Coordinates of C-alpha atoms (C1' of nucleotides) in Angstrom, one line a residue:
Chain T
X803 CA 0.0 0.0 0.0
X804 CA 1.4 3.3 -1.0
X805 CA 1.7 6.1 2.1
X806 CA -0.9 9.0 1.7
X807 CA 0.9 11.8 1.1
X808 CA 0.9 14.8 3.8
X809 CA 1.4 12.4 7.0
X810 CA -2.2 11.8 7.1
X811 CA -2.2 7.9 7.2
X812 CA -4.6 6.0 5.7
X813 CA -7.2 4.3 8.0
X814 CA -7.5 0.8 6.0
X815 CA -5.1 -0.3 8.4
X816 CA -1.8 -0.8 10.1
X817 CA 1.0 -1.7 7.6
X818 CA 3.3 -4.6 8.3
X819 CA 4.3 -5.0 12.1
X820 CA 4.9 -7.5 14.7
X821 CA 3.0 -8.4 18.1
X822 CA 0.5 -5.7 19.0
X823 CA -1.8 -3.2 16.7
X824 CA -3.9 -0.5 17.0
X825 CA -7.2 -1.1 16.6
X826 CA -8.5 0.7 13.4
X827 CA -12.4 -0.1 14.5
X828 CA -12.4 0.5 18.0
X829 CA -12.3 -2.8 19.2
X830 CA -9.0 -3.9 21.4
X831 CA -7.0 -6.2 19.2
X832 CA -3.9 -8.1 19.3
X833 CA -1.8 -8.9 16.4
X834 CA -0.1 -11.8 15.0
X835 CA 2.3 -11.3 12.4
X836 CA 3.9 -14.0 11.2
X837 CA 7.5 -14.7 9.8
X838 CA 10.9 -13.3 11.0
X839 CA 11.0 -11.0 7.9
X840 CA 8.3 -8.6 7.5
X841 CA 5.8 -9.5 4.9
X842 CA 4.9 -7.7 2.4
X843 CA 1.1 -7.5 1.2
X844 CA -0.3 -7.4 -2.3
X845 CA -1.6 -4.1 -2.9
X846 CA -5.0 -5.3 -4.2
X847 CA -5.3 -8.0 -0.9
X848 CA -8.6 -8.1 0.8
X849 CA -9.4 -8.2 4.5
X850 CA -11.2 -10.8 5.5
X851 CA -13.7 -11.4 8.3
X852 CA -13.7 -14.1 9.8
X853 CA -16.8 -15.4 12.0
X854 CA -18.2 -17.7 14.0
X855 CA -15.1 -18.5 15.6
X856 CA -15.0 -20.4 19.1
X857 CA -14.1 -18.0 21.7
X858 CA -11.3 -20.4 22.8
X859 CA -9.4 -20.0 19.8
X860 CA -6.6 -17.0 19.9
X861 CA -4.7 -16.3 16.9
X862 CA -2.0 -18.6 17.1
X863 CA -4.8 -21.7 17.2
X864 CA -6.5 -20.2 14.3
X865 CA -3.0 -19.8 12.3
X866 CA -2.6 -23.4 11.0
X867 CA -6.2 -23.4 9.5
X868 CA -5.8 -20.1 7.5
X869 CA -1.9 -20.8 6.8
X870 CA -2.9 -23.4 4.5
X871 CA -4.2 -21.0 1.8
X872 CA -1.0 -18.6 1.8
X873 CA 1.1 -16.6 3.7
X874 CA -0.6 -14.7 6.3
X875 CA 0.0 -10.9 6.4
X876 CA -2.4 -10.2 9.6
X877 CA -4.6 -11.9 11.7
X878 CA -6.3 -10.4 14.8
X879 CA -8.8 -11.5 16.8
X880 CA -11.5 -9.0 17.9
X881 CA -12.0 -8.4 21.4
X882 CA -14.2 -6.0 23.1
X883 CA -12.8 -2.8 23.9
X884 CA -13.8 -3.0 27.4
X885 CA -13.8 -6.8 28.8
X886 CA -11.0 -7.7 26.5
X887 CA -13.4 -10.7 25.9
X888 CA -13.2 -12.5 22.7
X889 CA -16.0 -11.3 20.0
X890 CA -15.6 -14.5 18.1
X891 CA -14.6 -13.3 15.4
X892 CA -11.2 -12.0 13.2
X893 CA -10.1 -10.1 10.7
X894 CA -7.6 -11.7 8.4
X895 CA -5.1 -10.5 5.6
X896 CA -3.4 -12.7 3.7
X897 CA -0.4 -11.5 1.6
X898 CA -1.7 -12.0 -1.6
X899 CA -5.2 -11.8 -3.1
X900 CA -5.1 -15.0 -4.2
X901 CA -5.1 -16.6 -0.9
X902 CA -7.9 -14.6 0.3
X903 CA -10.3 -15.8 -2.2
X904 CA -8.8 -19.3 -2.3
X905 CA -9.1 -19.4 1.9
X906 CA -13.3 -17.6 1.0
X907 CA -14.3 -20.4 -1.2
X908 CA -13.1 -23.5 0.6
X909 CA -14.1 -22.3 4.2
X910 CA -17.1 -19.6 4.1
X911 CA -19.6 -21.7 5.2
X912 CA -18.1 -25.0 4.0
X913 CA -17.1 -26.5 8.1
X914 CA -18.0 -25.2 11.2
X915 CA -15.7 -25.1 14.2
X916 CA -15.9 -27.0 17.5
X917 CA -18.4 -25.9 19.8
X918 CA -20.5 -23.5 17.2
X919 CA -24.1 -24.2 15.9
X920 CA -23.4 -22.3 12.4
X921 CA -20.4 -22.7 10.0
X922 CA -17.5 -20.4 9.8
X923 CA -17.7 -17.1 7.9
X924 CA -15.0 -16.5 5.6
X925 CA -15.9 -13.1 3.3
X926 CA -14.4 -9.6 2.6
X927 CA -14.6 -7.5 5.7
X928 CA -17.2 -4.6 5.2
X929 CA -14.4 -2.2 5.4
X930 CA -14.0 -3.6 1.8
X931 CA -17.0 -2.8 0.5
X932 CA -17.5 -3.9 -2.5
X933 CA -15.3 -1.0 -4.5
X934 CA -17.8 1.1 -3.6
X935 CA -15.9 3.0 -1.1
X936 CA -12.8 3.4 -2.7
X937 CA -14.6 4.1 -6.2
X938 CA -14.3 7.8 -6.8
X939 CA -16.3 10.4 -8.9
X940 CA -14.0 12.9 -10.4
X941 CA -15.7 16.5 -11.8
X942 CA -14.4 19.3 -13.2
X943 CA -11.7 18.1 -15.2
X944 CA -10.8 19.9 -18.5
X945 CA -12.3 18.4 -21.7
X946 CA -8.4 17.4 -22.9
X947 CA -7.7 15.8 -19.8
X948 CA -7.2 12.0 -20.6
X949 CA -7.0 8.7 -18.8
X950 CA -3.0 9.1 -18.0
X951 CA -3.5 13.2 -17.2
X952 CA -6.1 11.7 -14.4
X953 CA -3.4 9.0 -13.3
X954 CA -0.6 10.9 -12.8
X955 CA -3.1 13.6 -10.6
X956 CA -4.1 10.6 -8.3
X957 CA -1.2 8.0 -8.5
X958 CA 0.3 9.7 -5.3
X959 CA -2.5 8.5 -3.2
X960 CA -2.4 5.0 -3.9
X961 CA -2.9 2.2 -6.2
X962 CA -4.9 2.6 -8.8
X963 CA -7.5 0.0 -10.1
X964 CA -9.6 1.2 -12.9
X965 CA -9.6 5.0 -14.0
X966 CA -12.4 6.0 -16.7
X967 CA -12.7 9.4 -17.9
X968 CA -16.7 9.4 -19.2
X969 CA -17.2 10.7 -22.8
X970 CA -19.7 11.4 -24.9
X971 CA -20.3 8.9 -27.8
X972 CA -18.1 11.4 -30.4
X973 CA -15.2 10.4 -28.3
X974 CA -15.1 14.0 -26.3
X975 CA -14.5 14.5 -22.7
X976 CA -17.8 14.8 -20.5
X977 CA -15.1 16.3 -17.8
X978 CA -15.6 13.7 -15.3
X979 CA -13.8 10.2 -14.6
X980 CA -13.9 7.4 -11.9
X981 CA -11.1 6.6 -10.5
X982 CA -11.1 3.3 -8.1
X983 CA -8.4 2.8 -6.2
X984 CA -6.5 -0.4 -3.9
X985 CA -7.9 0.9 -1.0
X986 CA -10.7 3.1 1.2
X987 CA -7.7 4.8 3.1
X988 CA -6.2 5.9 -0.4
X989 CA -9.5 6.9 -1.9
X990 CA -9.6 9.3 1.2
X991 CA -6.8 10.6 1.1
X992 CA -7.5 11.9 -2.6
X993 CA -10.8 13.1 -1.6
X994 CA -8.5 15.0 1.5
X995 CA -6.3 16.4 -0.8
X996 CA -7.6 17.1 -4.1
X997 CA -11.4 17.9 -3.6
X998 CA -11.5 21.3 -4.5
X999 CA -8.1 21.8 -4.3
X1000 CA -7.5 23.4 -8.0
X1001 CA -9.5 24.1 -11.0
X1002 CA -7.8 22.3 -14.1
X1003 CA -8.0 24.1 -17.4
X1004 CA -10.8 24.5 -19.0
X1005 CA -13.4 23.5 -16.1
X1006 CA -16.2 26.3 -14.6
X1007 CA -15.3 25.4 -11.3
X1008 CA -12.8 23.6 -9.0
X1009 CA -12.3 20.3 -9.1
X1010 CA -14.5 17.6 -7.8
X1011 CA -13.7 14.8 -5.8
X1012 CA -15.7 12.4 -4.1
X1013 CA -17.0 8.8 -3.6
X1014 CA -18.5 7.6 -6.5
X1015 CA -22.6 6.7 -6.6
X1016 CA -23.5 3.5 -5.2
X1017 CA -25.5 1.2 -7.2
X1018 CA -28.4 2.4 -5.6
X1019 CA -27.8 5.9 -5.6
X1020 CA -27.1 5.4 -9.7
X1021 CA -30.8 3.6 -9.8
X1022 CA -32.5 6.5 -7.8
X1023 CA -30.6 8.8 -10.3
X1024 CA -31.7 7.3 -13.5
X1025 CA -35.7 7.1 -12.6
X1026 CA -35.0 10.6 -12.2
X1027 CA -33.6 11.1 -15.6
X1028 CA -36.3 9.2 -16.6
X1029 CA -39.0 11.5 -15.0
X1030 CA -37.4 14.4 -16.2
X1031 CA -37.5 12.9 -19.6
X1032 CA -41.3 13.4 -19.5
X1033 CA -40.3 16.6 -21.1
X1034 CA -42.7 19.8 -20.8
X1035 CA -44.0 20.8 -17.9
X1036 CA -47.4 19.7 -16.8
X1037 CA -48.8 21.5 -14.4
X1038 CA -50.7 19.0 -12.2
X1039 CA -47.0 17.1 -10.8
X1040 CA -46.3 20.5 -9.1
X1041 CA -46.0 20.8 -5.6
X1042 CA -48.0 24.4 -5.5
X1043 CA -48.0 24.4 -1.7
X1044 CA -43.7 25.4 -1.4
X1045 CA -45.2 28.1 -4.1
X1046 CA -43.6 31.1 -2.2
X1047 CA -44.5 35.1 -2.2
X1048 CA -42.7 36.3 -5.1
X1049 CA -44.6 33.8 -7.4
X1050 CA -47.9 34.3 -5.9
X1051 CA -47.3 37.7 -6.8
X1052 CA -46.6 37.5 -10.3
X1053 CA -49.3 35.5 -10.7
X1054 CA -51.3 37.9 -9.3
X1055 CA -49.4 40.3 -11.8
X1056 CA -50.6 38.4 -14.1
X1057 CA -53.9 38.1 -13.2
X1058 CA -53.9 41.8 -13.5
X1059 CA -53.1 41.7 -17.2
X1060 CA -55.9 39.6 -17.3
X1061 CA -57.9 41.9 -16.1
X1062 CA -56.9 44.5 -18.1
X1063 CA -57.7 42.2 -20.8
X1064 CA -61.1 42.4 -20.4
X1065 CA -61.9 43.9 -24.4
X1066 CA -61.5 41.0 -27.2
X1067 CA -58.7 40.7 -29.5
X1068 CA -55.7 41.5 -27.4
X1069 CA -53.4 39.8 -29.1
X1070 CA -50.7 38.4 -26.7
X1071 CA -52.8 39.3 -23.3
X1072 CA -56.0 36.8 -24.5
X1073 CA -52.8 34.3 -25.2
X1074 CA -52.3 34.7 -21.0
X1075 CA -55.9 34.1 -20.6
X1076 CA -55.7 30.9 -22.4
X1077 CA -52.9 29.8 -20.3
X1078 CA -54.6 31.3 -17.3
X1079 CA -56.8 28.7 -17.5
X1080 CA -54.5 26.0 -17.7
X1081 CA -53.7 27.1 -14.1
X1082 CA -56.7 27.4 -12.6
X1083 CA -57.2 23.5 -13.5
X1084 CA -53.5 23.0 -11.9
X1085 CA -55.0 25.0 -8.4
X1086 CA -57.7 22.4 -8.4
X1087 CA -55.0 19.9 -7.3
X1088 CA -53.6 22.3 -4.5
X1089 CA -57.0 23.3 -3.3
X1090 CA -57.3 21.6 0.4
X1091 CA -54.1 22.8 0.9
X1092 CA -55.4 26.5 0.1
X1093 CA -57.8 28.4 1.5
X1094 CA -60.9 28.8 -0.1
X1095 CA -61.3 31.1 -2.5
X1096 CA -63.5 34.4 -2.0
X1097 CA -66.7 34.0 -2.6
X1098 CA -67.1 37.9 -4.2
X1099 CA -63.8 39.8 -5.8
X1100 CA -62.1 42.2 -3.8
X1101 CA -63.0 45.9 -5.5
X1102 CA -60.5 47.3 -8.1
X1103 CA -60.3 44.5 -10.6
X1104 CA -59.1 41.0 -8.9
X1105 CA -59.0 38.2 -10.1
X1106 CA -62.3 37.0 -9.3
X1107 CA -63.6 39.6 -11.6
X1108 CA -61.9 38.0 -14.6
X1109 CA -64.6 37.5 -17.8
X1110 CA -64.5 34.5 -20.0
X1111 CA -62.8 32.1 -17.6
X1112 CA -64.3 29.2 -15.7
X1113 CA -64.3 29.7 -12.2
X1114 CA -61.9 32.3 -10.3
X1115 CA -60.8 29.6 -7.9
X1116 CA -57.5 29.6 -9.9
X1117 CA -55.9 32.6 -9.2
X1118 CA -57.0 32.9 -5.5
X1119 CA -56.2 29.2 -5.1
X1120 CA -52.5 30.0 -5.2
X1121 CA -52.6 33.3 -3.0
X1122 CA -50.9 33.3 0.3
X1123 CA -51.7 37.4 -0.1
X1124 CA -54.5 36.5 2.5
X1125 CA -55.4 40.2 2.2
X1126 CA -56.8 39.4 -1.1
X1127 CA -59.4 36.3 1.1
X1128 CA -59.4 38.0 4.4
X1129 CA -61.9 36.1 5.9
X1130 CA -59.7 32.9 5.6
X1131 CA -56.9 34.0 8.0
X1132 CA -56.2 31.6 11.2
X1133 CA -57.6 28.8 8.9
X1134 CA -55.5 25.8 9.8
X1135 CA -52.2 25.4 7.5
X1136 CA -52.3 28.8 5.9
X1137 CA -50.2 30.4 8.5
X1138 CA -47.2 27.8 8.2
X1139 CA -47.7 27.7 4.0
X1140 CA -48.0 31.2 3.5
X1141 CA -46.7 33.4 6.6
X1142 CA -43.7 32.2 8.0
X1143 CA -45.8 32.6 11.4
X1144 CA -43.7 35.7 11.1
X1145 CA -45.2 38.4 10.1
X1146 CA -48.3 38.6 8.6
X1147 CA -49.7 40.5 5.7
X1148 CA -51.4 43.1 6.7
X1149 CA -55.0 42.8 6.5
X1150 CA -56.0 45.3 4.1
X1151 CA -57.7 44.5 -0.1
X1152 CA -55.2 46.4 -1.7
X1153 CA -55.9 46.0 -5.6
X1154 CA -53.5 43.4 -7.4
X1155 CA -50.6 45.8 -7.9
X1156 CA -50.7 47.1 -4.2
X1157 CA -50.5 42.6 -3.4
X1158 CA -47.9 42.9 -5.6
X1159 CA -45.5 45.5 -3.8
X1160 CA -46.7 43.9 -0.7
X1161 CA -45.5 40.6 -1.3
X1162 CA -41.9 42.0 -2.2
X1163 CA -41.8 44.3 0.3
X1164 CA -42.8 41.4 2.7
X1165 CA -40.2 39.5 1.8
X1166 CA -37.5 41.6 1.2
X1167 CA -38.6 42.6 4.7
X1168 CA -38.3 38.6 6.0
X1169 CA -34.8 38.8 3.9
X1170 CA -33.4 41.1 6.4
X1171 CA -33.8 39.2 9.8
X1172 CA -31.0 37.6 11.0
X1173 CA -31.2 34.0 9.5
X1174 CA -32.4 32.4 12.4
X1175 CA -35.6 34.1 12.5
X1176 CA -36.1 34.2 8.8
X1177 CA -33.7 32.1 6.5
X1178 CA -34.5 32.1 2.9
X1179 CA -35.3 29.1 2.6
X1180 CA -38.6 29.3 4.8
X1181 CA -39.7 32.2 2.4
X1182 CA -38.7 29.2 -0.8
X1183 CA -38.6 26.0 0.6
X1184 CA -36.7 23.3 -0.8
X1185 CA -38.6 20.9 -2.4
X1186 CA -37.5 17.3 -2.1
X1187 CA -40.4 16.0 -4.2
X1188 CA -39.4 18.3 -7.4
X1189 CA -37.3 15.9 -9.5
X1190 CA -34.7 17.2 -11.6
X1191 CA -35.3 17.9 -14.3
X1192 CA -32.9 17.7 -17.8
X1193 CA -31.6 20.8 -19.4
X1194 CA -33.2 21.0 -23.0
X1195 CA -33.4 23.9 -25.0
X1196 CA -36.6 24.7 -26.9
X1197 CA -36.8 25.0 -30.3
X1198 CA -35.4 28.4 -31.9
X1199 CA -37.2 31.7 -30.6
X1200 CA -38.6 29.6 -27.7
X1201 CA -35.6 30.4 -25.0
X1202 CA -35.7 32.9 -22.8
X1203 CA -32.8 34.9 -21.2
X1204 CA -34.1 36.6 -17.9
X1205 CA -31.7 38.4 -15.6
X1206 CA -32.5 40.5 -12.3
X1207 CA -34.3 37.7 -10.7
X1208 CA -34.5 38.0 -6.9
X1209 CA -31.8 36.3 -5.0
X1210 CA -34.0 33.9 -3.9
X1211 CA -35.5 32.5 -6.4
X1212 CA -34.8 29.3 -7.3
X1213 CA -36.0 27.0 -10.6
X1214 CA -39.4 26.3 -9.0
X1215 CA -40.2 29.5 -8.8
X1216 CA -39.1 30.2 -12.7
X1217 CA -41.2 27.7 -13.8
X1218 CA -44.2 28.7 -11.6
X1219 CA -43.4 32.3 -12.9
X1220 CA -43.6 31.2 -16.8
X1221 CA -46.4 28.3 -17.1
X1222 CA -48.6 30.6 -17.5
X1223 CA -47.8 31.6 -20.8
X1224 CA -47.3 28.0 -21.9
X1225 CA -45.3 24.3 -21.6
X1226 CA -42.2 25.0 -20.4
X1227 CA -39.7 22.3 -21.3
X1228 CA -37.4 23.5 -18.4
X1229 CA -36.0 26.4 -16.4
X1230 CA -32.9 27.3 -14.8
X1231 CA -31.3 29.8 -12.3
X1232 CA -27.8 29.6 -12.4
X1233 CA -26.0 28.7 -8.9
X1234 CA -22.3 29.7 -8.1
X1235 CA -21.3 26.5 -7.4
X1236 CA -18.8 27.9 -4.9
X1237 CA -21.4 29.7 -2.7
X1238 CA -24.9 28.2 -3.6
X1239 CA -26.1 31.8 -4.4
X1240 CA -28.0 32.7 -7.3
X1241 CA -26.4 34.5 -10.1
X1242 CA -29.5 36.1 -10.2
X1243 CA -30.2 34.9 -14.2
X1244 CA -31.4 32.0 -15.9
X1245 CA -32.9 30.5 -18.8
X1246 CA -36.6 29.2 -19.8
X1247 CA -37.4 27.2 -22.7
X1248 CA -40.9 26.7 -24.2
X1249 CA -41.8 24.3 -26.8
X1250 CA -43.2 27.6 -29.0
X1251 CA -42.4 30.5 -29.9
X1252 CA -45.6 32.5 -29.1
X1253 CA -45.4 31.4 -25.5
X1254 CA -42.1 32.9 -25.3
X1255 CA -43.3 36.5 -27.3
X1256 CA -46.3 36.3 -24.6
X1257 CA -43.4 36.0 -21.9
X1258 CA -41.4 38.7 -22.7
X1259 CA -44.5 40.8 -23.2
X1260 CA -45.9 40.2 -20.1
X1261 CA -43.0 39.7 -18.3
X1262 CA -39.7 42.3 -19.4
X1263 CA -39.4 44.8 -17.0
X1264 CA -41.4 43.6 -14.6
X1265 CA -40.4 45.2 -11.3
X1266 CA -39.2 43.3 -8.2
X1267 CA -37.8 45.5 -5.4
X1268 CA -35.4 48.4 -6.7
X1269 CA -34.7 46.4 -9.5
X1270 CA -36.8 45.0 -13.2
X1271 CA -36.5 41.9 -14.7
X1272 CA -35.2 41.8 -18.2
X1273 CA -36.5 39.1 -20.1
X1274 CA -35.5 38.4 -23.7
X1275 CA -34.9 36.0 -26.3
X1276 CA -31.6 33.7 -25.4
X1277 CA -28.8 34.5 -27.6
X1278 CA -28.3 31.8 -30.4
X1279 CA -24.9 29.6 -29.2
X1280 CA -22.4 31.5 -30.9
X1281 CA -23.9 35.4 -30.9
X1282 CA -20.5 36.2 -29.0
X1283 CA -17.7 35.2 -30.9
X1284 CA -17.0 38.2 -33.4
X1285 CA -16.0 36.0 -36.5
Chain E
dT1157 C1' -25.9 36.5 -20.5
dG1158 C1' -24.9 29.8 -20.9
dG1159 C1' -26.0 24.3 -19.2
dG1160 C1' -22.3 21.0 -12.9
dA1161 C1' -21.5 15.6 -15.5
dT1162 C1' -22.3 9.0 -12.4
dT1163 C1' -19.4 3.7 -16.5

DNA sequence: TGGGATT
């Protein structure tokens, strides 16, 4: 086994030594070592637990029955920490690989020792996993980074057993690689050392490094893909309860151009009312969670006053502006959903674009309390149940650029922000990796172009705080590069 | 004002 770099020893276990050893699991052990010259051990040699041993039997009784299989590197019996009593069990390392697995397949389970009721276990100790701890998931590399370029970075910290840089199917770089190596100890001392210790050419961000997704972690991953797959967003999947104040707002913005809509034939604006519709269904799904809607509209134009469309449960449905429904405050649930048991709106029936300023001023307002009282993510909760979803650009003239976006707003609240104009295929605010913050832009694609016209008419300029959102067409790929 | 990935 190669030393970890740095002095910081790996903690697969001692190296080669005589008589007594450290435990490495916090059980008291004592060590046999046999041989008058040190042994040395194959790097790729497993550990090998060894059960259902009789507690009579130290290490030099056990010898002769492992010796037969190879030359024995280690073998200590466990004994409790405490008592020093024998656990009846071992840990075993032979010097080369080849012993271990001969040693696995004629005793695990094959005899059982004097005095026991179950045969003898004979199989890789869990510290060995099965590669999945010393398997390693490497980001961030440069595209031209290759196979050896990813060796020679991790070859000081061990042995290395497989390393795979992932490319696409044109034979390019996807930037990441797996590197396994001998050992847990040596994959953690790369993780240690290199995780975000430089950013190699090339790469957005510093370099990754980290254990590698189990098999079940890759399973849960891929349904995912698979949901996301699905494509355009339907509304009904939504979890419209973590819908938080800025979006409610813009919906109520844009239940405002509704109104205003209220002559035929206006063009873009009746487009909205088509959509609008479209959400009031999606409401229907939230509605117990939501307090009812008002029976009558509040004066100056609300929503409930809207012409031509079904019901007005819609655009109530997703208000927690429960100025807007009064008589529903202290109902049960709409205080954690909606107010943050912090500070409640104030109970007034300010027309839509008073709700509006309301709602940013309120949370701008929750934005500056200390964090304990009012952390951002109470005002936009995470939600666990929103898969991810896959990047994919819209057709041409369907993808939006919008900039200024709040701070806090995350890709839930871009998509609740443009479904009304139409299916949006996806949505993303970019994160600084580094921090987690917001860069404050991002990108929405529809699958047509007239939802994306409607978007940027209803939508550019839009003012949030001291500041408007800009919302435009995305610019095609290469719109930067002069020649 | 651009896509951060898991054989």
């Amino acid at each position: 086994m190669a030393a970890a770099p740095g002095g910081s020893a790996p903690p697969a276990g001692p190296g080669p030594r005589l008589g007594f050893s450290t435990a490495d699991s916090g059980v008291g052990m004592s060590g046999l070592n046999p041989g008058p010259a040190v042994p040395m051990k194959d790097h790729d040699a497993i550990k090998l637990f060894v059960g259902q041993i009789p507690r009579g039997l130290d290490e030099q009784d056990l010898k002769p029955l492992f010796e037969e299989f190879g030359r024995i590197y280690e073998l200590t019996v466990l004994k409790d920490r405490l008592t020093g009593l024998h656990k009846g069990c071992a840990f075993l390392t032979y010097c080369a690989r080849d012993s271990a697995l001969k040693a696995q397949s004629a005793l695990h389970e094959q005899k059982t020792l004097p005095g026991m009721n179950r045969p003898i276990q004979v199989k890789p100790a869990a510290s060995e996993g099965r590669g999945e701890d010393r398997k390693l998931f490497v980001g961030m590399l440069g595209k031209q980074q290759g196979e050896e370029d990813v060796r020679r970075l991790f070859q000081p910290f061990g042995h290395i057993e497989e390393c795979t840089v992932l490319r696409s199917p044109d034979g390019t770089s996807k930037g990441c690689a797996f590197v396994k190596f001998g050992s847990q100890g040596e994959a953690q001392a790369a993780i240690q050392s290199l995780h975000g210790s430089r950013t190699m050419a090339g790469a957005s961000s510093s370099l990754v490094v980290k254990l590698a997704d189990t098999d079940r972690e890759r399973a849960l991953r891929r349904m995912q893909q698979m949901a996301g797959q699905l494509g355009a967003f339907h509304p009904a999947p939504l979890p419209l309860g973590a819908c938080g104040a800025y979006t409610t707002a813009i919906l109520q913005h844009q239940a405002a151009l509704l109104a205003a809509a209220q002559g035929p034939g206006l063009g873009p604006v009746a487009a909205v009312a088509a959509q609008m519709q479209h959400v009031a269904a999606f409401s229907l799904v939230a509605a117990p969670l939501l307090p009812a809607a008002a029976p009558s509209s509040p004066p100056g134009g609300g929503p409930g006053a809207l012409p031509g469309l079904p019901a007005p449960i819609g655009v109530n449905g997703f208000g927690p502006l429960t100025p807007l429904t009064p008589q529903t405050s202290g109902q049960p649930g709409s205080d954690s959903l909606y107010n943050n048991g912090l500070s409640p709106y104030p109970a007034q029936s300010p027309g839509v674009a008073d709700a509006l300023q309301q709602a940013y001023a309120g949370t701008h307002h929750y934005a500056a309390y200390p964090s304990a009282y009012a952390p951002v993510s109470t005002t936009f909760p995470q939600q666990p149940s929103a898969l991810p979803q896959q990047q994919r650009e819209g057709p041409e003239g369907c993808n939006l650029f919008i900039y200024h976006l709040p701070q806090e707003f995350g890709d839930a609240e871009l998509i609740q922000t443009f479904l009304p104009f139409g299916a949006v295929v996806s949505a993303k605010v970019f994160v600084d990796r580094a921090t987690n913050q917001s860069k404050c832009f991002g990108f929405v694609s529809f699958d047509n172009p007239t939802s994306a016209q409607t978007a940027i008419q209803a939508m550019n300029g839009f003012q949030i705080g001291m500041k408007r959102l800009k919302v435009q067409l995305k610019r095609p790929k290469d719109a930067n590069r002069p020649y």
